[in-house]
Amino acid sequence: MMKRLSSYIQKLLSLLRVKPLIGGLEISDIALRFVHKSKGIWHFVAIRLEPGIFEEGKIKSSEKFIAALKNLKSQAFPEKKLRKIPVVVSFSSVSIYSQVFSLPIIQGENLDRAVQLNVEMISPIDTSRAYSGWQKVGEDQESLRLDVLSAFIDRAVVDEITKALLAADFIPVVVESRALSLARLLREEGLQIGLDMNKSYVLIRVDDSGIDFLIIRLGQLYFEYFNSWRNIADEKGAISSQAFEAAVIRSLHQVVNFYNQHWTGSPSEVVLSAAALKDETKKIIADNFSFTVRDLIFKDQETAPEWYIALGCGLRGESPRSRDRELSLLGIGAQEEFREEQVILFLGFWRVLVPVVLGLFLCVFSLSYLFLTQTSSGLKSQSLLSLGDSGLEEGRVLQTQAQEFNHLVELFNSVRAAQVSESTLIEKIRGIAESSGIMITRIYFQSPSIPILFNGEVRSEDKLTAFKNALTGDPGFKDVNLNLIDIHKSPTGLSFLITFRLNQ
């Protein structure tokens, strides 16, 4: 019985680290595609958009667009009343400008300053009207150069779509381009289809939005060239086979020329992700180029290529937020919405769990106490009737064990009474953070004997210093430690890691 109880407790403890469900959502002119992973299996839901609801990355009918998002959520979770669904969002029809630039290898605050300066210089949009992001994609130790991928998008477009998502109870965690989603899928699945991530590839995507050409080096996105169907169609909106062939040949030549201008050699292969016209595209490449063409296949689960962008988003959602270092084009307001939702989820989880666990232990100890008390009484009665000294001795031993158990029960009750409520602790830390202007990213608390890890963001060093002083001056905490190496520049100011202990 105790072994089975221990097994149940272990399963319960494995759930103590709250991990939110984060799905992948692709938004295009003609469809919404949503994926999420549950019990090791990917689940897929799609809603086709009527013409005129969403065109070229702009919402034409806000009411119908929100209704479609709500319909998507209800189909994805028909039996669950989830409060809000966090999603990694990819825009397939929105113009997102991206560019890779190179810097000398530097670290820390100097790197942030150098990157921000370059981002401002190359931005095709006025920085006051744009959201931008960047990530490291390569590092050459021989030339001591660092490659950085930057991306830019119109702020108004993101804000409008974010508003619609929130109205439909979706919380955007990340906003990224379709190219970044596809590059991640190739990087994650490349080894399973025989690709060498130390080589370079041209990834061609053919879907309902157009033809996308990506240069992938060392598993990272370095260049994108997109041809929409509107640019290929004639004046009547029709696309002939000759026009399609010419677009593929012309675009692939331009991509290969770009590669040759920036790097030595040539791409190893062409990787094709075609939701339509797959055979035609392969034939065009085989007739006009010397590249080997390989299909991009999602081997974990049989999946049609039209889901690959949403799957790329879903793969990012599966990774812990604390380890995500890829760029995002999301506004600050949406990021704060997600953090607040996570804090509410965390506090609610502990409010329910702590009383349940303590109540369970109390019931187990009470039942054990009653059982041992009755056993002790029975043994006492038997010992009075027993004529042998061994029976009396056994009764005394059992009585001693019962007394020791009673002492353990009393000790447990005293520990339970002195235990600090997890939810009260988190609320206290959150209150100190809010009073100092701190945005909470993560709070990791394992046990009173291990330091609490606090990740957050703040707009200025003064507020960060005030937060540290507030923790130091609080009698409930001790050993407050804020290292300079744990402070980094972020688009909103500073991101940092601070540790401290409970003062018991």
XYZ file of C-alpha atoms in Angstrom:
504
model
C 0.000 0.000 0.000
C 2.767 2.443 0.951
C 4.648 1.643 -2.264
C 1.551 2.445 -4.326
C 0.996 5.649 -2.351
C 4.621 6.641 -2.975
C 4.109 6.099 -6.705
C 1.063 8.375 -6.699
C 2.950 11.044 -4.770
C 5.856 10.930 -7.241
C 3.460 11.434 -10.158
C 1.886 14.354 -8.328
C 5.256 15.956 -7.610
C 6.215 15.676 -11.284
C 3.346 18.020 -12.052
C 4.443 20.747 -9.638
C 6.291 22.686 -12.333
C 3.451 24.339 -14.204
C 4.035 24.169 -17.976
C 1.465 26.005 -20.096
C 0.072 24.600 -23.303
C 1.492 26.777 -26.091
C 0.218 26.050 -29.591
C 1.335 27.120 -33.050
C -0.899 29.357 -35.176
C -0.457 30.273 -38.832
C -2.517 33.180 -40.183
C -2.815 33.513 -43.959
C -5.244 35.203 -46.330
C -7.319 32.053 -46.799
C -6.941 29.976 -43.630
C -6.159 29.767 -39.922
C -4.130 26.689 -38.955
C -3.605 25.735 -35.316
C -1.508 22.878 -33.880
C -0.761 21.792 -30.333
C 0.888 18.787 -28.722
C -0.894 16.700 -26.109
C 0.368 13.405 -24.642
C 3.073 13.211 -27.299
C 0.681 13.583 -30.253
C 0.232 16.639 -32.479
C -3.351 17.792 -33.027
C -4.413 19.875 -36.041
C -7.363 22.231 -36.581
C -7.938 24.553 -39.550
C -10.574 27.152 -40.445
C -10.894 28.521 -43.975
C -11.432 32.273 -44.153
C -14.038 33.697 -46.461
C -12.721 36.086 -49.132
C -12.521 39.642 -47.851
C -11.897 38.832 -44.171
C -8.089 38.964 -44.221
C -6.143 40.270 -47.222
C -2.403 40.927 -47.630
C -1.867 40.874 -43.885
C -4.687 43.272 -43.020
C -7.969 42.527 -41.282
C -10.823 43.689 -43.518
C -13.661 42.419 -41.303
C -12.694 42.423 -37.632
C -15.972 40.868 -36.477
C -15.723 37.895 -38.858
C -12.011 37.439 -38.173
C -12.569 37.237 -34.398
C -15.505 34.858 -34.951
C -13.252 32.588 -37.029
C -10.624 32.588 -34.262
C -13.247 31.688 -31.645
C -14.519 28.890 -33.887
C -10.943 27.632 -34.224
C -10.499 27.550 -30.444
C -13.802 25.742 -29.841
C -12.901 23.079 -32.417
C -9.412 22.619 -30.966
C -10.697 22.204 -27.402
C -14.378 21.156 -27.616
C -14.485 19.569 -24.153
C -12.202 21.941 -22.279
C -13.070 25.392 -21.031
C -9.558 26.808 -21.100
C -9.318 30.418 -19.969
C -6.879 31.599 -22.635
C -4.613 29.782 -25.113
C -0.996 30.986 -25.531
C 0.201 30.713 -29.143
C 3.319 31.251 -31.237
C 1.973 33.121 -34.279
C 3.341 33.136 -37.820
C 2.070 35.585 -40.445
C 2.044 34.040 -43.926
C 0.559 37.025 -45.739
C 2.206 39.910 -43.898
C 5.279 41.660 -45.258
C 8.133 41.000 -42.816
C 11.548 42.356 -43.797
C 14.578 40.402 -42.592
C 18.325 40.858 -43.046
C 21.512 39.286 -41.717
C 24.406 41.554 -40.756
C 27.852 40.809 -39.357
C 29.619 42.191 -36.273
C 32.905 41.553 -34.476
C 32.508 38.974 -31.720
C 31.652 40.927 -28.570
C 29.715 40.051 -25.445
C 27.240 41.483 -22.980
C 26.124 45.101 -23.037
C 28.454 46.067 -25.886
C 26.841 43.440 -28.118
C 23.357 44.752 -27.343
C 24.407 48.312 -28.164
C 26.098 47.312 -31.421
C 23.111 45.236 -32.532
C 20.585 47.964 -31.700
C 22.623 50.513 -33.646
C 22.756 48.259 -36.718
C 19.055 47.421 -36.421
C 18.159 51.114 -36.410
C 20.400 51.769 -39.416
C 19.035 48.983 -41.654
C 15.367 49.228 -40.652
C 13.222 49.819 -43.772
C 10.479 51.253 -41.541
C 10.605 54.246 -39.236
C 11.601 52.702 -35.894
C 8.740 54.517 -34.161
C 6.289 52.637 -36.405
C 7.952 49.219 -36.353
C 8.500 46.225 -34.135
C 11.913 44.640 -34.564
C 13.807 41.662 -33.224
C 17.155 39.941 -33.635
C 18.960 36.704 -32.887
C 22.450 35.265 -33.328
C 22.586 32.787 -36.224
C 26.295 32.131 -36.694
C 29.774 32.693 -35.287
C 33.084 32.411 -37.153
C 36.000 31.937 -34.763
C 38.575 32.316 -37.556
C 37.420 35.758 -38.671
C 36.042 36.619 -35.199
C 32.736 37.673 -36.748
C 29.196 37.202 -35.475
C 26.174 36.844 -37.798
C 22.930 38.412 -36.568
C 19.478 37.957 -38.132
C 17.176 40.971 -37.748
C 13.508 41.330 -38.702
C 11.062 44.240 -38.947
C 7.291 44.554 -39.233
C 4.747 47.365 -39.249
C 3.687 47.975 -35.638
C 0.066 48.721 -36.618
C -0.329 45.323 -38.319
C 0.880 43.417 -35.253
C -1.219 45.491 -32.845
C -4.381 44.970 -34.907
C -3.956 41.190 -35.134
C -2.924 40.965 -31.467
C -6.093 42.798 -30.456
C -8.203 40.307 -32.424
C -6.363 37.328 -30.916
C -6.899 38.593 -27.367
C -10.587 39.155 -28.108
C -10.824 35.478 -29.114
C -8.967 34.315 -25.953
C -5.679 33.602 -27.708
C -2.570 35.119 -26.100
C 0.283 35.673 -28.576
C 3.550 34.639 -26.947
C 5.719 35.146 -30.040
C 5.154 36.712 -33.460
C 7.501 35.535 -36.208
C 7.781 35.192 -39.981
C 6.849 32.075 -41.931
C 10.490 31.795 -42.972
C 11.649 31.449 -39.364
C 9.011 28.765 -38.697
C 10.073 26.756 -41.756
C 13.772 27.079 -40.900
C 13.076 25.708 -37.419
C 11.150 22.742 -38.825
C 14.004 21.931 -41.206
C 16.523 22.250 -38.371
C 14.493 19.981 -36.071
C 13.622 17.375 -38.733
C 16.678 17.638 -40.993
C 18.655 14.849 -39.354
C 15.708 12.472 -39.681
C 15.624 12.914 -43.466
C 19.389 12.736 -43.902
C 20.362 16.415 -43.998
C 23.704 17.618 -42.644
C 23.147 20.752 -40.563
C 26.766 21.782 -41.171
C 25.928 22.349 -44.848
C 23.835 24.943 -46.689
C 20.477 24.354 -48.356
C 17.861 26.199 -50.382
C 14.419 25.542 -48.932
C 11.558 26.161 -51.384
C 8.029 26.478 -50.025
C 5.033 26.375 -52.410
C 1.655 26.995 -50.782
C -1.516 29.080 -51.004
C 0.419 32.321 -50.362
C 3.065 31.949 -53.066
C 6.594 30.620 -53.567
C 9.146 31.190 -50.812
C 12.912 30.682 -51.268
C 15.064 30.423 -48.128
C 18.816 30.061 -47.678
C 19.548 27.860 -44.654
C 23.133 27.740 -43.354
C 24.130 25.664 -40.321
C 20.433 25.146 -39.659
C 19.713 28.900 -39.454
C 17.789 31.293 -41.701
C 20.095 33.652 -43.622
C 18.004 34.914 -46.541
C 14.416 34.896 -47.806
C 13.000 35.722 -51.225
C 9.196 35.535 -51.497
C 7.100 35.568 -54.664
C 3.365 35.970 -54.049
C 0.853 34.560 -56.521
C -0.321 38.126 -57.227
C 3.109 38.925 -58.654
C 3.049 35.843 -60.881
C -0.552 36.062 -62.126
C -1.559 37.900 -65.286
C -3.967 40.834 -65.479
C -6.948 38.468 -65.187
C -5.537 36.793 -62.080
C -4.692 33.540 -63.885
C -1.363 31.731 -63.541
C -0.217 29.695 -66.519
C 2.235 26.800 -66.287
C 4.728 28.894 -68.293
C 4.454 31.773 -65.816
C 4.934 29.406 -62.880
C 7.986 27.798 -64.494
C 9.516 31.178 -65.319
C 8.977 32.387 -61.736
C 10.667 29.302 -60.255
C 13.666 29.486 -62.619
C 14.134 33.249 -62.249
C 13.777 33.242 -58.460
C 16.067 30.260 -57.880
C 18.751 31.836 -60.101
C 18.521 35.041 -58.038
C 18.809 33.130 -54.758
C 21.821 31.114 -55.982
C 23.506 34.308 -57.242
C 22.929 35.928 -53.848
C 24.516 32.902 -52.165
C 27.564 32.994 -54.454
C 28.072 36.706 -53.743
C 28.186 36.194 -49.983
C 29.685 32.740 -49.455
C 32.036 30.338 -51.206
C 30.759 27.229 -52.945
C 27.077 26.618 -53.566
C 24.107 25.165 -51.662
C 24.290 21.387 -51.215
C 20.702 20.572 -52.147
C 17.241 21.984 -52.649
C 14.714 20.968 -49.988
C 11.114 21.214 -51.178
C 8.009 21.781 -49.059
C 5.132 21.880 -51.532
C 1.490 21.818 -50.553
C 0.722 21.882 -54.299
C 2.587 21.634 -57.636
C 5.267 19.414 -56.073
C 5.934 17.268 -59.150
C 5.920 20.292 -61.449
C 8.415 22.128 -59.228
C 10.740 19.121 -59.067
C 10.697 18.778 -62.864
C 11.461 22.467 -63.400
C 14.471 22.295 -61.066
C 15.732 19.014 -62.542
C 15.504 20.395 -66.115
C 17.236 23.701 -65.374
C 19.588 23.145 -62.413
C 22.049 20.534 -61.187
C 20.643 20.440 -57.662
C 19.321 17.305 -56.010
C 15.777 17.915 -54.760
C 14.687 16.371 -51.457
C 11.212 16.538 -49.875
C 10.868 18.045 -46.401
C 9.050 15.397 -44.355
C 7.793 15.588 -40.771
C 8.677 12.058 -39.639
C 7.366 12.241 -36.074
C 3.816 12.069 -37.387
C 2.394 11.801 -40.903
C 1.497 15.383 -41.781
C 0.611 17.245 -44.983
C 3.010 20.070 -46.012
C 0.360 22.787 -45.565
C 0.771 22.296 -41.790
C 4.540 22.827 -41.747
C 4.484 26.543 -40.864
C 2.092 25.984 -37.956
C 4.217 22.999 -36.874
C 7.314 25.183 -36.883
C 5.485 27.540 -34.517
C 4.357 24.603 -32.384
C 7.934 23.363 -32.033
C 8.935 26.759 -30.652
C 6.017 26.658 -28.229
C 7.216 23.288 -26.907
C 10.574 24.692 -25.816
C 10.750 26.361 -22.356
C 10.293 30.144 -22.473
C 13.472 30.644 -20.434
C 15.534 28.947 -23.175
C 13.946 30.683 -26.162
C 16.564 32.984 -27.707
C 14.965 33.424 -31.149
C 13.640 36.782 -32.303
C 10.055 37.907 -31.769
C 8.087 40.775 -33.299
C 5.553 41.070 -30.493
C 4.582 44.272 -28.729
C 5.293 44.850 -25.033
C 1.593 44.884 -24.097
C 1.010 41.359 -25.391
C 4.133 40.107 -23.592
C 2.849 41.526 -20.304
C -0.551 39.906 -20.925
C 1.126 36.504 -21.230
C 3.225 37.035 -18.088
C 0.163 38.060 -16.073
C -1.698 34.977 -17.280
C 1.224 32.782 -16.221
C 1.317 34.334 -12.739
C -2.437 33.807 -12.333
C -2.114 30.192 -13.490
C 0.795 29.570 -11.122
C -0.932 31.062 -8.075
C -4.192 29.269 -8.813
C -2.362 25.964 -9.182
C -0.661 26.265 -5.806
C -3.802 27.499 -4.025
C -5.551 24.292 -5.031
C -2.613 21.908 -4.715
C -1.225 22.814 -1.288
C -4.461 22.282 0.711
C -5.192 19.069 -1.208
C -1.746 17.583 -0.534
C -1.761 18.600 3.123
C -5.278 17.233 3.533
C -4.226 13.960 1.913
C -1.267 13.570 4.255
C -3.439 14.420 7.249
C -5.973 11.742 6.279
C -3.231 9.138 5.794
C -1.625 9.898 9.149
C -5.001 9.963 10.915
C -6.015 6.575 9.520
C -2.597 5.157 10.360
C -2.875 6.572 13.861
C -6.292 4.959 14.417
C -5.072 1.638 13.057
C -1.979 1.562 15.230
C -3.924 2.722 18.290
C -6.421 -0.120 17.878
C -3.579 -2.562 17.263
C -1.809 -1.333 20.379
C -4.970 -1.703 22.492
C -5.524 -5.225 21.204
C -1.963 -6.208 21.947
C -2.266 -4.795 25.460
C -5.320 -6.973 26.076
C -3.524 -10.009 24.723
C -0.504 -9.262 26.859
C -2.643 -9.345 30.027
C -3.834 -12.837 29.153
C -0.421 -14.059 28.119
C 1.524 -16.058 30.714
C 4.885 -15.705 28.963
C 7.387 -12.883 29.375
C 7.834 -12.737 25.573
C 4.209 -11.602 25.081
C 4.611 -8.805 27.617
C 7.855 -7.710 25.986
C 6.252 -7.647 22.512
C 3.389 -5.560 23.829
C 5.801 -3.059 25.333
C 7.685 -2.827 22.028
C 4.479 -2.155 20.089
C 3.433 0.426 22.667
C 6.775 2.165 22.276
C 6.378 2.150 18.466
C 2.881 3.596 18.781
C 4.199 6.381 21.009
C 6.968 7.113 18.510
C 4.419 7.272 15.700
C 2.238 9.641 17.720
C 5.289 11.822 18.183
C 5.864 11.830 14.398
C 2.231 12.841 13.814
C 2.609 15.735 16.249
C 5.879 16.732 14.570
C 4.214 16.682 11.138
C 1.354 18.851 12.385
C 3.821 21.364 13.833
C 5.759 21.494 10.544
C 2.521 21.910 8.614
C 1.457 24.762 10.863
C 4.796 26.517 10.356
C 4.927 25.983 6.612
C 4.749 29.143 4.539
C 2.071 29.065 1.912
C 3.597 28.980 -1.558
C 0.916 31.250 -2.957
C 1.443 33.814 -0.165
C 5.186 33.839 -0.880
C 4.685 34.369 -4.623
C 2.136 37.139 -4.009
C 4.610 38.849 -1.638
C 7.417 38.730 -4.203
C 5.050 39.933 -6.916
C 3.991 42.865 -4.750
C 7.604 43.944 -4.188
C 8.296 43.589 -7.925
C 5.263 45.669 -8.963
C 6.148 48.425 -6.481
C 9.618 48.628 -8.051
C 8.349 48.592 -11.662
C 9.606 45.063 -12.375
C 8.011 42.820 -15.037
C 8.200 39.201 -13.842
C 9.544 36.702 -16.388
C 10.013 33.666 -14.135
C 10.078 32.721 -10.450
C 11.657 29.355 -9.652
C 11.210 28.136 -6.050
C 12.148 24.532 -5.260
C 12.555 24.341 -1.483
C 13.427 26.647 1.460
C 17.003 25.327 1.458
C 17.643 26.289 -2.179
C 17.910 29.923 -3.416
C 14.905 31.388 -5.212
C 15.666 32.312 -8.852
C 13.912 35.459 -10.090
C 14.051 36.519 -13.776
C 12.563 39.848 -14.751
C 12.693 42.946 -16.931
C 12.962 46.575 -15.855
C 13.187 49.871 -17.679
C 16.082 51.422 -15.716
C 18.973 50.575 -13.416
C 17.480 52.750 -10.655
C 14.346 50.609 -10.499
C 16.464 47.464 -10.496
C 18.527 48.825 -7.589
C 15.317 49.751 -5.758
C 14.006 46.215 -6.230
C 17.223 44.691 -4.870
C 17.163 47.050 -1.869
C 13.510 46.187 -1.201
C 14.350 42.485 -1.088
C 17.417 43.123 1.092
C 15.403 45.207 3.517
C 12.587 42.667 3.823
C 13.059 40.499 6.959
C 11.561 37.524 5.134
C 14.520 37.259 2.728
C 18.294 37.006 3.008
C 21.391 36.469 0.839
C 20.081 38.727 -1.947
C 22.543 38.412 -4.842
C 22.542 40.400 -8.115
C 25.595 39.816 -10.332
C 26.546 42.221 -13.128
C 26.925 39.298 -15.551
C 23.257 38.452 -14.987
C 22.108 41.903 -16.200
C 21.536 42.290 -19.940
C 20.094 44.914 -22.220
C 16.682 44.092 -23.735
C 14.352 45.947 -26.137
C 12.390 47.201 -23.110
C 15.337 48.141 -20.904
C 17.156 45.516 -18.830
C 16.638 41.798 -18.269
C 18.179 40.318 -15.145
C 18.519 37.340 -12.790
C 18.543 37.818 -9.013
C 18.755 35.131 -6.314
C 17.762 35.174 -2.648
C 16.796 32.827 0.176
C 13.933 32.614 2.653
C 14.894 33.878 6.102
C 13.544 31.084 8.283
